[in-house]
Amino acid sequence: MDALLFVPVRVNALGGAFAAVRTARPGAGQERVGLAFTGEERLHAALGSTQRWIRLSRPALLALLRPLGIKDVRIDPLYVGPEVPAVDLLEDGPVLAGVRRHAQWLPDEVW
């Protein structure tokens, strides 16, 4: 049996009675993927400390995403957010501004 994962969700304005699983795109123009994390601290590191979540197994998450045509779930992406601008520091080449990021995920619409 698959372990339960921490799956980011958005809740409705009616006190969270309904939750929508968050999805993302690994890059502009790429197909949407589901997001899941192996620990709450990893989820909060990637999405912020206020991100809500539910516990689901990978097969259960895939079953929810299948009607949307989403066939892949990314586990523990390092960063999910808007594009971070690159800046040149000295002559070492472009680096990401602010905290160093190792991966980029573009937030997508939720269902």
Tab-separated table of C-alpha atoms in Angstrom:
chain	number	residue	atom	x	y	z
A	1	MET	CA	0.000	0.000	0.000
A	2	ASP	CA	1.297	3.453	-0.882
A	3	ALA	CA	2.165	5.786	1.954
A	4	LEU	CA	-0.043	8.797	2.528
A	5	LEU	CA	1.348	11.979	0.987
A	6	PHE	CA	0.756	15.632	1.827
A	7	VAL	CA	-1.239	17.026	-1.120
A	8	PRO	CA	-1.643	20.820	-1.434
A	9	VAL	CA	-5.218	22.043	-1.787
A	10	ARG	CA	-7.152	25.265	-2.062
A	11	VAL	CA	-10.293	25.578	0.011
A	12	ASN	CA	-13.451	27.475	-0.812
A	13	ALA	CA	-14.608	30.632	0.913
A	14	LEU	CA	-17.319	28.728	2.796
A	15	GLY	CA	-15.084	27.667	5.640
A	16	GLY	CA	-13.180	25.039	3.697
A	17	ALA	CA	-16.103	22.699	3.130
A	18	PHE	CA	-14.670	21.839	-0.301
A	19	ALA	CA	-11.040	21.421	-1.308
A	20	ALA	CA	-9.484	21.483	-4.787
A	21	VAL	CA	-6.212	19.705	-5.431
A	22	ARG	CA	-3.493	22.073	-6.669
A	23	THR	CA	-1.676	21.322	-9.898
A	24	ALA	CA	1.328	22.910	-11.600
A	25	ARG	CA	3.270	22.937	-14.837
A	26	PRO	CA	6.988	22.014	-14.738
A	27	GLY	CA	7.558	24.792	-17.280
A	28	ALA	CA	5.685	27.103	-19.599
A	29	GLY	CA	3.730	25.127	-22.183
A	30	GLN	CA	4.254	21.765	-20.466
A	31	GLU	CA	1.429	19.509	-19.335
A	32	ARG	CA	-0.011	19.850	-15.842
A	33	VAL	CA	1.107	17.516	-13.082
A	34	GLY	CA	-0.198	16.756	-9.633
A	35	LEU	CA	1.849	17.854	-6.629
A	36	ALA	CA	2.544	15.854	-3.482
A	37	PHE	CA	5.048	15.963	-0.652
A	38	THR	CA	6.474	13.351	1.694
A	39	GLY	CA	6.367	15.683	4.683
A	40	GLU	CA	4.526	18.787	5.841
A	41	GLU	CA	7.811	20.690	6.211
A	42	ARG	CA	8.686	19.996	2.552
A	43	LEU	CA	5.258	21.191	1.420
A	44	HIS	CA	5.608	24.415	3.412
A	45	ALA	CA	9.161	24.981	2.137
A	46	ALA	CA	7.916	24.829	-1.457
A	47	LEU	CA	4.522	26.551	-1.111
A	48	GLY	CA	4.691	28.633	2.052
A	49	SER	CA	3.669	28.117	5.644
A	50	THR	CA	-0.014	28.910	5.049
A	51	GLN	CA	-0.539	26.258	2.357
A	52	ARG	CA	-3.406	23.896	3.250
A	53	TRP	CA	-3.106	20.163	2.577
A	54	ILE	CA	-4.843	16.810	2.777
A	55	ARG	CA	-3.410	13.298	3.077
A	56	LEU	CA	-3.835	11.019	0.063
A	57	SER	CA	-2.014	8.030	-1.380
A	58	ARG	CA	-0.441	8.426	-4.812
A	59	PRO	CA	-3.039	6.088	-6.433
A	60	ALA	CA	-5.897	8.097	-4.872
A	61	LEU	CA	-4.397	11.394	-6.096
A	62	LEU	CA	-3.940	9.968	-9.602
A	63	ALA	CA	-7.569	8.793	-9.572
A	64	LEU	CA	-8.680	12.361	-8.786
A	65	LEU	CA	-6.461	13.829	-11.515
A	66	ARG	CA	-7.233	11.270	-14.247
A	67	PRO	CA	-10.537	12.918	-15.387
A	68	LEU	CA	-8.531	16.109	-16.005
A	69	GLY	CA	-6.097	14.284	-18.259
A	70	ILE	CA	-3.279	14.548	-15.712
A	71	LYS	CA	-1.194	11.378	-15.651
A	72	ASP	CA	1.810	12.363	-13.548
A	73	VAL	CA	2.428	13.343	-9.929
A	74	ARG	CA	5.632	15.102	-8.904
A	75	ILE	CA	6.797	14.268	-5.411
A	76	ASP	CA	8.683	16.881	-3.356
A	77	PRO	CA	9.271	19.607	-5.958
A	78	LEU	CA	11.626	22.151	-4.393
A	79	TYR	CA	9.837	25.345	-5.410
A	80	VAL	CA	6.372	26.111	-6.687
A	81	GLY	CA	5.707	29.714	-7.550
A	82	PRO	CA	6.063	32.557	-10.019
A	83	GLU	CA	9.125	32.756	-12.187
A	84	VAL	CA	12.089	34.157	-10.294
A	85	PRO	CA	14.110	36.701	-12.299
A	86	ALA	CA	17.758	35.915	-13.015
A	87	VAL	CA	20.396	38.540	-12.221
A	88	ASP	CA	24.112	38.711	-12.990
A	89	LEU	CA	26.369	38.816	-9.940
A	90	LEU	CA	29.936	39.695	-10.820
A	91	GLU	CA	31.075	37.500	-13.683
A	92	ASP	CA	29.818	34.186	-12.377
A	93	GLY	CA	26.828	34.166	-14.725
A	94	PRO	CA	23.092	34.415	-14.010
A	95	VAL	CA	21.711	33.225	-10.695
A	96	LEU	CA	18.238	33.348	-9.265
A	97	ALA	CA	17.447	36.425	-7.218
A	98	GLY	CA	16.708	35.993	-3.538
A	99	VAL	CA	16.902	32.576	-1.942
A	100	ARG	CA	18.602	30.075	-4.206
A	101	ARG	CA	16.053	27.842	-5.931
A	102	HIS	CA	16.877	24.497	-7.508
A	103	ALA	CA	13.637	23.837	-9.381
A	104	GLN	CA	10.793	25.859	-10.798
A	105	TRP	CA	7.114	24.942	-10.996
A	106	LEU	CA	4.519	27.238	-12.439
A	107	PRO	CA	1.249	27.216	-10.467
A	108	ASP	CA	-1.716	26.204	-12.549
A	109	GLU	CA	-5.448	26.495	-12.220
A	110	VAL	CA	-7.066	24.229	-9.693
A	111	TRP	CA	-10.142	22.166	-10.307
